[in-house]
Tab-separated table of C-alpha atoms in Angstrom:
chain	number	residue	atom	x	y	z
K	1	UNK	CA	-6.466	-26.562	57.324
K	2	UNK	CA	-5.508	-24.368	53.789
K	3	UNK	CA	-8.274	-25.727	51.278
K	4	UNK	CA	-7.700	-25.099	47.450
K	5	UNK	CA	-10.474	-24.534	45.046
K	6	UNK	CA	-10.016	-24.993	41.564
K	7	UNK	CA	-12.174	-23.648	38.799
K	8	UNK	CA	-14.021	-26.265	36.402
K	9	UNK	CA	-14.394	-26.007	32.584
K	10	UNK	CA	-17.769	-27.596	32.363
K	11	UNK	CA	-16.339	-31.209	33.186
K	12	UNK	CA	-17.367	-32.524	36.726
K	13	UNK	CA	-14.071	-33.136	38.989
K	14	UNK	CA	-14.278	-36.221	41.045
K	15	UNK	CA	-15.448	-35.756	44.283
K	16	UNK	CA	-12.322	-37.859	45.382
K	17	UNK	CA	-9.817	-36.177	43.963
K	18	UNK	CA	-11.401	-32.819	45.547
K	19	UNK	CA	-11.334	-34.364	48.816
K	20	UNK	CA	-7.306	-35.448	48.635
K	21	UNK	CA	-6.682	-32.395	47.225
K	22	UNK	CA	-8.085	-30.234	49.993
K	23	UNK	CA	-6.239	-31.664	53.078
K	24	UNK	CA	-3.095	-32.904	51.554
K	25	UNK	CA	0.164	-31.564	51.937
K	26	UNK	CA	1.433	-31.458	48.473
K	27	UNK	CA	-2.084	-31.344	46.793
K	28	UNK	CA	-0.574	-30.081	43.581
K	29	UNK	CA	3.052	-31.041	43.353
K	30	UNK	CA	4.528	-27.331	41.644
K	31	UNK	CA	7.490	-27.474	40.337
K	32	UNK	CA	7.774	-23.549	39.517
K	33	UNK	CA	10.996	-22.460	41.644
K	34	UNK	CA	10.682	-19.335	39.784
K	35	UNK	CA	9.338	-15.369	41.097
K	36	UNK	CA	6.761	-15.518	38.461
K	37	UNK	CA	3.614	-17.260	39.723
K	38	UNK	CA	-0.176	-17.628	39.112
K	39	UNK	CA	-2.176	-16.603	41.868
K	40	UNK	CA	-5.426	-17.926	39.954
K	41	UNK	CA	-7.048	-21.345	40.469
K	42	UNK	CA	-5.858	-23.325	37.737
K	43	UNK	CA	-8.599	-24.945	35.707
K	44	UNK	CA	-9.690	-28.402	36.632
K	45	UNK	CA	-11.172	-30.779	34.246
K	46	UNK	CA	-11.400	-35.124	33.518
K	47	UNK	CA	-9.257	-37.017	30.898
K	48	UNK	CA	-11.122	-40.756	31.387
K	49	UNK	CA	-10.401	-41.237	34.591
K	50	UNK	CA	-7.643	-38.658	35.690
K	51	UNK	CA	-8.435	-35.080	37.160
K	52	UNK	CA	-6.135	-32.580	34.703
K	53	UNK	CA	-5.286	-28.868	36.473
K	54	UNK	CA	-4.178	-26.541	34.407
K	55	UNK	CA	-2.617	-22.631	35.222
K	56	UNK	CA	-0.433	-19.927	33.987
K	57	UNK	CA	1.215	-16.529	33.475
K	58	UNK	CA	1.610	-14.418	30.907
K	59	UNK	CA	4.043	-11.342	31.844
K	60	UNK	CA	5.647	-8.321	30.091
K	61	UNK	CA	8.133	-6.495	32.367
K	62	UNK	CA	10.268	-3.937	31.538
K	63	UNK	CA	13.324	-3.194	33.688
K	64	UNK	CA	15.445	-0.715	34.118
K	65	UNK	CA	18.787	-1.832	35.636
K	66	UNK	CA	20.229	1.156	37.165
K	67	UNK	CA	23.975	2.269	36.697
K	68	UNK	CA	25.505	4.893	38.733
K	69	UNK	CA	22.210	7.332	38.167
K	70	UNK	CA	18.551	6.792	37.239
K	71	UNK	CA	19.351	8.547	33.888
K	72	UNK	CA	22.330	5.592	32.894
K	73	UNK	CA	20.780	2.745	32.987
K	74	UNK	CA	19.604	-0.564	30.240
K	75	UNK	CA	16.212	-1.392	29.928
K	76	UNK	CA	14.818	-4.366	29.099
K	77	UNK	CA	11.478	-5.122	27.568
K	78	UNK	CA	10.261	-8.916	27.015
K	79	UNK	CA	7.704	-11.354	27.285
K	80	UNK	CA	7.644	-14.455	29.638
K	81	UNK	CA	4.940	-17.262	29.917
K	82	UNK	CA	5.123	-20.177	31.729
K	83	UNK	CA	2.611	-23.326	31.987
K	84	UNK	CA	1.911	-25.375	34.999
K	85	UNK	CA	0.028	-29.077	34.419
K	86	UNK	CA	-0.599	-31.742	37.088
K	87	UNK	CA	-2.203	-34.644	35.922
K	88	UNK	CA	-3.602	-37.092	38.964
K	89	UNK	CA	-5.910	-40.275	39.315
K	90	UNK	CA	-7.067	-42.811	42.005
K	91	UNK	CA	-6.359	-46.505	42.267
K	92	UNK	CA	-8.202	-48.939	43.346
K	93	UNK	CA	-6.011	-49.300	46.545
K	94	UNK	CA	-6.981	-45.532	46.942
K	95	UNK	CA	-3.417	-44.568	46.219
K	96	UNK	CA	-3.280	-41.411	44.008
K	97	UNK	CA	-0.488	-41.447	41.073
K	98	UNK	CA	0.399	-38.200	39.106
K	99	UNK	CA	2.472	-36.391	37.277
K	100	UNK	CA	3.556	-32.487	37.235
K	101	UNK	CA	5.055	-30.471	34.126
K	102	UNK	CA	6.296	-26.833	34.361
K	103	UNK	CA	7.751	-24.574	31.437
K	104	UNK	CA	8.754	-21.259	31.238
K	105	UNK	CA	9.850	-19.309	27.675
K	106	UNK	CA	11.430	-16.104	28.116
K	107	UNK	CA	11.112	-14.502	24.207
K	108	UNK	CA	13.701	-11.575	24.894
K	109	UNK	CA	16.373	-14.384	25.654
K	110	UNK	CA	15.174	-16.932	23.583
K	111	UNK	CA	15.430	-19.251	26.567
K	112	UNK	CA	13.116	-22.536	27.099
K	113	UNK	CA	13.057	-24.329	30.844
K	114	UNK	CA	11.480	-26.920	32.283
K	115	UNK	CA	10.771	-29.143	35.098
K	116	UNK	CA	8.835	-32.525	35.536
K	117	UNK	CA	7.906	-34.870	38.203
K	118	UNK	CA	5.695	-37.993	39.039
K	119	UNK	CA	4.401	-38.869	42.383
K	120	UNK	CA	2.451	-41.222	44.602
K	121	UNK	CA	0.622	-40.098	47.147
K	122	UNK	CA	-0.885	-42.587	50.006
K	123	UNK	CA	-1.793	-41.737	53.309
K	124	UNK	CA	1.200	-41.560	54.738
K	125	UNK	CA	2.629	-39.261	52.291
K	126	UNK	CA	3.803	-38.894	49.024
K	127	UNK	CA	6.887	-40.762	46.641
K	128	UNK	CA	8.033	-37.679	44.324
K	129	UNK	CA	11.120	-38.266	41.650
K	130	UNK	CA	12.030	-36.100	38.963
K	131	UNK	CA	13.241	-32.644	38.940
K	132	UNK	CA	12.158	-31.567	42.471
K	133	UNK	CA	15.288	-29.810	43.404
K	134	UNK	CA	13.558	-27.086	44.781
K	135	UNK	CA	10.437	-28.034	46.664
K	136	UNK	CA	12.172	-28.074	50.271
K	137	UNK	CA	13.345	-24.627	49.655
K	138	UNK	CA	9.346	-23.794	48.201
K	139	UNK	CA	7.915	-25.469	50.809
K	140	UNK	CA	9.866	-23.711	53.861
K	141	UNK	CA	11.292	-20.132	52.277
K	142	UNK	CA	9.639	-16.913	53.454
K	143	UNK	CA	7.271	-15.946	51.473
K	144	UNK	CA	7.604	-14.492	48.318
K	145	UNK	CA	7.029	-10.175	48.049
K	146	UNK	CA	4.737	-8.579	46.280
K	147	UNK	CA	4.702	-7.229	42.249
K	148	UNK	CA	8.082	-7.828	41.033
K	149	UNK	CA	10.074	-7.943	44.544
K	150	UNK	CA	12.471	-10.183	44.420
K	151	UNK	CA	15.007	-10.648	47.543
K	152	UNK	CA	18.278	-11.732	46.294
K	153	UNK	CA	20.824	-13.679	48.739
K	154	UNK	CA	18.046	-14.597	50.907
K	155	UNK	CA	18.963	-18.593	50.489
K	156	UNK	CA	21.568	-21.107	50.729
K	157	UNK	CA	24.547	-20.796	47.756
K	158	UNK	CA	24.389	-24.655	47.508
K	159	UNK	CA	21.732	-26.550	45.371
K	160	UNK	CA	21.633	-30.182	44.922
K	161	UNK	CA	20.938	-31.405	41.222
K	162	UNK	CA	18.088	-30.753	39.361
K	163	UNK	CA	16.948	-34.973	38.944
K	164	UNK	CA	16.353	-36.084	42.305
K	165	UNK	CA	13.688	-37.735	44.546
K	166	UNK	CA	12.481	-37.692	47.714
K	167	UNK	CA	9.279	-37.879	50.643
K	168	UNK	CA	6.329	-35.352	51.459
K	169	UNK	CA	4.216	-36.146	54.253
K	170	UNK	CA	1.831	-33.956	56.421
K	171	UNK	CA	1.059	-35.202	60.584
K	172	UNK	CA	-1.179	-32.744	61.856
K	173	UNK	CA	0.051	-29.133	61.501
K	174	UNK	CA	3.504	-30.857	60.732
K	175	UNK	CA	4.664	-30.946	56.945
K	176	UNK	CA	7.817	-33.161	56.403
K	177	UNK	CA	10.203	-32.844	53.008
K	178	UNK	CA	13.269	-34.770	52.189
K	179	UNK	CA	14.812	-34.963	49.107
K	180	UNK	CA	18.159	-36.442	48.167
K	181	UNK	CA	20.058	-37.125	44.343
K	182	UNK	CA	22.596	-39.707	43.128
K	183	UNK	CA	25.272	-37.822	44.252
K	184	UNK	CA	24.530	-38.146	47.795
K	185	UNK	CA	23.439	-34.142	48.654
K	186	UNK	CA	20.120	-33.691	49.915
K	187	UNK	CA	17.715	-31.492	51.504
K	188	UNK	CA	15.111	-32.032	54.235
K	189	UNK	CA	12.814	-29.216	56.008
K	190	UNK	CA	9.820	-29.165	58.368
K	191	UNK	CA	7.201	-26.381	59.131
K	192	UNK	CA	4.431	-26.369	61.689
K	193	UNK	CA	1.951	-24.052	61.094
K	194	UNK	CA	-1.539	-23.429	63.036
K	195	UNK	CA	-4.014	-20.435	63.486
K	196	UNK	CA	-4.231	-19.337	67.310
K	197	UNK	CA	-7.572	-16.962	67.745
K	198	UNK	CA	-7.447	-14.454	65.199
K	199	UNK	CA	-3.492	-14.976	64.043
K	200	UNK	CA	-1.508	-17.721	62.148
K	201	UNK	CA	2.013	-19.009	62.880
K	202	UNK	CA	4.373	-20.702	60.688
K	203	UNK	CA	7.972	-21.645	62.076
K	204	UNK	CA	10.059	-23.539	59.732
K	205	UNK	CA	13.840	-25.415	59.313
K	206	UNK	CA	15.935	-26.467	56.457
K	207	UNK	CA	19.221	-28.473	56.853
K	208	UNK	CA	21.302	-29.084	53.407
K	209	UNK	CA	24.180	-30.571	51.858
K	210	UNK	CA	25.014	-29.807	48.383
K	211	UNK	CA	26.957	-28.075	45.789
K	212	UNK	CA	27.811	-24.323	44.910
K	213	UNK	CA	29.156	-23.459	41.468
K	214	UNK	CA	31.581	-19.870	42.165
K	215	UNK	CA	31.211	-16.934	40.129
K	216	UNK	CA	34.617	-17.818	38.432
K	217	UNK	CA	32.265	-20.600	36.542
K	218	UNK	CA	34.789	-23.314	37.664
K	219	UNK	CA	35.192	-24.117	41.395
K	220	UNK	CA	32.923	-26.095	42.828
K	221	UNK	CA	31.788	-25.606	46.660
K	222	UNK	CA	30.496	-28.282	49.305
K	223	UNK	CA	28.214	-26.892	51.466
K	224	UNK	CA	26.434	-27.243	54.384
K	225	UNK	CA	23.862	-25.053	55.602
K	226	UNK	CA	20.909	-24.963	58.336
K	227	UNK	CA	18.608	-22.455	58.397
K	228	UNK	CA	15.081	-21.183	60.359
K	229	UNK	CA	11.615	-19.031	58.975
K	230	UNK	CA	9.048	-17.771	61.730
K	231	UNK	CA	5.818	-16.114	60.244
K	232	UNK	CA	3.227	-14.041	61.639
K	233	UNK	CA	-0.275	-13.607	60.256
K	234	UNK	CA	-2.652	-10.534	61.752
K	235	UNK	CA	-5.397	-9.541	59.533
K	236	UNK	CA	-4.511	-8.697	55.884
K	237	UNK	CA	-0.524	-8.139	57.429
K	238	UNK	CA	1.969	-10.433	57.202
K	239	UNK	CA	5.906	-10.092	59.091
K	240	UNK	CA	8.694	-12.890	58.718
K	241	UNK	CA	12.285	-13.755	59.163
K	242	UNK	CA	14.572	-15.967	58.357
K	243	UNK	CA	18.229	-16.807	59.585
K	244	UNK	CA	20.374	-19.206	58.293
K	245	UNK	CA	24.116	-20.187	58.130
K	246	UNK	CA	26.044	-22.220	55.856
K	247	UNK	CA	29.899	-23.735	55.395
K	248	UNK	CA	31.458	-23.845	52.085
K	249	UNK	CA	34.686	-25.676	51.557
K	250	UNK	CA	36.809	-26.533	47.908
K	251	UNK	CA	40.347	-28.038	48.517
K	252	UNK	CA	41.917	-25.344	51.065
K	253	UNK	CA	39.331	-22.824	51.147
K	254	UNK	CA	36.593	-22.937	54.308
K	255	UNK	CA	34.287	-20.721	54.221
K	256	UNK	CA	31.607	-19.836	56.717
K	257	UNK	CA	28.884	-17.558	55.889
K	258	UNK	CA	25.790	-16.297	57.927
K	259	UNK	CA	22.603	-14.161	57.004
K	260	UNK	CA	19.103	-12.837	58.240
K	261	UNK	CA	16.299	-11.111	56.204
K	262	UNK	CA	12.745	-9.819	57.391
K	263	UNK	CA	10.141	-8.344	55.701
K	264	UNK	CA	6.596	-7.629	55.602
K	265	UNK	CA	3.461	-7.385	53.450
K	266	UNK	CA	0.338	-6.311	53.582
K	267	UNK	CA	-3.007	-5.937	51.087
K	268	UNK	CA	-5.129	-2.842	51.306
K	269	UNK	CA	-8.247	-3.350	49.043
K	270	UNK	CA	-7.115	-4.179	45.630
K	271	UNK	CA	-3.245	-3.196	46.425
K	272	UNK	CA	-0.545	-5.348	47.606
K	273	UNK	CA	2.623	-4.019	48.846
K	274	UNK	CA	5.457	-5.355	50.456
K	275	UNK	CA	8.868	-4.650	51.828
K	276	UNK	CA	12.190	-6.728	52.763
K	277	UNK	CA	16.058	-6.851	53.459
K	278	UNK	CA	18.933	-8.951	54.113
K	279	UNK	CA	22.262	-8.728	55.564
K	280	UNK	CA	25.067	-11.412	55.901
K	281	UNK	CA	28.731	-12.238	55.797
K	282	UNK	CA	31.084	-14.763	54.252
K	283	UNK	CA	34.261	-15.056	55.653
K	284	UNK	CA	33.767	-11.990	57.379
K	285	UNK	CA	32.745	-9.622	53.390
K	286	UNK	CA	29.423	-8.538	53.530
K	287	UNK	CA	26.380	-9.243	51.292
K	288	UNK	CA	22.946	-7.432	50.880
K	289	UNK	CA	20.006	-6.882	49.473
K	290	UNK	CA	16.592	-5.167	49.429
K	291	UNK	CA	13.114	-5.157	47.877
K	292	UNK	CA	10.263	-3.453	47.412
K	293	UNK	CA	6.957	-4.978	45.654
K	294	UNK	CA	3.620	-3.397	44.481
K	295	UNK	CA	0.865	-5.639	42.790
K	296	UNK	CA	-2.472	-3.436	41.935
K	297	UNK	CA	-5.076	-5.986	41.179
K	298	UNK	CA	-6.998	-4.984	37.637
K	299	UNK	CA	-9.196	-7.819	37.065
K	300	UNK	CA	-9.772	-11.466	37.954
K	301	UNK	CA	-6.256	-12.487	36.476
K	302	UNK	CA	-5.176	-9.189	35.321
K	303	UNK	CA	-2.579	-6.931	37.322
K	304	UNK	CA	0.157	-4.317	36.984
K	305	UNK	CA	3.412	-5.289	38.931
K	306	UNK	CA	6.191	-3.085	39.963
K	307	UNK	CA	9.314	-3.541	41.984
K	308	UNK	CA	12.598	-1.947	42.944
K	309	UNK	CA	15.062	-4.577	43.723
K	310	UNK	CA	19.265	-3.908	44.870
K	311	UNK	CA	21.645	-6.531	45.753
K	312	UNK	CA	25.496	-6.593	46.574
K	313	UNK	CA	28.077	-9.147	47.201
K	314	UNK	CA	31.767	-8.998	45.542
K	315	UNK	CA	33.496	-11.462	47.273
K	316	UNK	CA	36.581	-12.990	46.300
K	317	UNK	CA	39.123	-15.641	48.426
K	318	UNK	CA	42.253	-16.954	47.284
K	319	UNK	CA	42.392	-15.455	43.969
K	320	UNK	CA	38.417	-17.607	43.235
K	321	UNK	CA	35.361	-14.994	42.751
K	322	UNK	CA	33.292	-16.861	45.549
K	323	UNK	CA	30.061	-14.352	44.459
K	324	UNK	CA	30.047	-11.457	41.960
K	325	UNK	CA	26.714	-9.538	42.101
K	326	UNK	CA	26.379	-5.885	41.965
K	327	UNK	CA	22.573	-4.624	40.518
K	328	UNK	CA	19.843	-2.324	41.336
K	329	UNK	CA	16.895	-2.422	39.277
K	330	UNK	CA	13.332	-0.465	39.279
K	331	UNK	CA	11.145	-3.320	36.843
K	332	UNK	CA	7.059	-2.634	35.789
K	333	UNK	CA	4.954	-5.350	33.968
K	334	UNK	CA	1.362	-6.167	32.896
K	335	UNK	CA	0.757	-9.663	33.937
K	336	UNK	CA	-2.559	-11.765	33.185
K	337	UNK	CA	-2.980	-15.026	35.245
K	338	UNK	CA	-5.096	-18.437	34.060
């Protein structure tokens, strides 16, 4: 059973609320699709009679994207923060209603996003609407690397739109996740997960239906995709891999693509490394990527990150640019959690 502990502000939390939190399967609905993540408690504290967490990042990178040499490349130096509130109470029924805000501000782009959702939760699972687009693929992705690592590619191309709703439930070491929008595309995954004497196994599937905007900015892709994560826990080591295949079609054009990445990870004292790759084809033109990830742990909240991340896929069919995405990068930040 994963138990979450959050840290108080000198406000008793319910007793309740600790208790659904612990076992549930969504215990705090996150809507933060994005690489940059707490890995802090978030503060927990009482407005009347609702339990409030509260967490989030504070980053500076700088990156270096990397031409044809080391010594011809841009670099870029910002500042990103990004909030994460869930509010929650109990009814009298003992259902649990809440509600789950996310916001990120990037300063060197001047750029504002944000995601929010409300949810009941009973015990058979939970109701979730709003802009949950991305918890199927959270829920059942490999897991993310290390520092700044960030494995590009290693996903479907389709997403289904942002507003959307859907169904979270856990049975046993089962976790369930559906979600569908108004246009009919949807997403569902499931992931069983259990210890076994001194390791812990995760195997996981996705099936989706939904929509892929090319690289031209105007053709529109169906797709359908299926997918599979397996995940193996020894010690302070971690080793996954995912596989995955997907169809895209727009008027005359069919598409099929197929891909696998791996990786690993590990934590050695206060260090954090990890290391992963992908390979696949669409319509027979490859795509790749790598990472590497370092996180060096300063303080309770406080790290330095660094990561060297490449990618490449130029693909182009019947005169559309399916995918245009040629970068290697080397980025270093300081990043304090809350």
């Amino acid at each position: 059973m994963r138990f979450e502990y959050y840290r108080s502000i000198g406000l008793p939390v319910s007793m309740g609320a600790m208790a659904l939190t612990a076992g549930s399967a969504n215990a705090q609905i996150s809507l933060n699709y994005d690489s940059l993540s707490s890995f802090e408690e978030p503060l927990a504290f009482e407005v009347g009679d609702a339990t409030v967490l509260v967490g989030g990042v504070v980053d500076v990178p700088v990156k270096l994207k990397v031409d044809d040499s080391i010594f011809h490349g841009d670099v870029d130096v910002s500042l990103v923060s990004n909030l994460d509130i869930n509010v929650e109470m109990q009814l009298a029924n003992r259902w649990n209603i809440g509600a789950s805000y996310f916001g990120q501000y990037d300063v060197n782009g001047d750029d504002y996003q944000d995601n929010v959702a409300a949810y009941i939760r009973t015990s058979w699972g939970s109701l979730i609407g709003g802009n949950v687009d991305g918890l199927v693929r959270e829920a059942i992705r490999r897991r993310r690397g290390a520092g700044n690592a960030g494995l590009a590619f290693d996903d479907f191309y389709g997403r289904i739109n942002r507003w959307s709703g859907g169904y979270s439930g856990r049975f046993g070491p089962v976790t369930m996740t559906a979600i569908a929008d108004a246009d009919g595309h949807f997403e569902w995954g499931a992931q069983f997960q259990r210890p076994m004497g001194n390791k812990d196994y995760r195997f996981a599937t996705r099936v989706s239906k939904a929509r892929y905007r090319a690289a031209d900015g105007i053709t529109n892709f169906d797709t359908i995709g299926a997918g599979a994560v397996g995940e193996f826990v020894f010690g302070s080591s971690l080793f996954d891999v995912g596989a995955g295949y997907e169809n895209l079609k727009a008027g005359p054009i069919n598409l099929d693509r197929w891909f696998v990445s791996g990786g690993t990870q590990t934590k050695i004292g206060v260090l954090s490394l990890s290391a992963a790759g992908h390979y696949g084809e669409l319509d027979g033109s490859p795509e790749s990527s790598a990472s590497l990830g370092v996180r060096y742990d300063i303080a309770r909240g406080l790290s330095t990150n660094f990561g060297v991340n490449a990618r490449k896929a130029q693909i182009a069919r019947d005169g559309i640019s399916v995918i245009d995405e040629d970068e290697t990068s080397a980025t270093a930040s300081v990043r304090y959690s809350f």
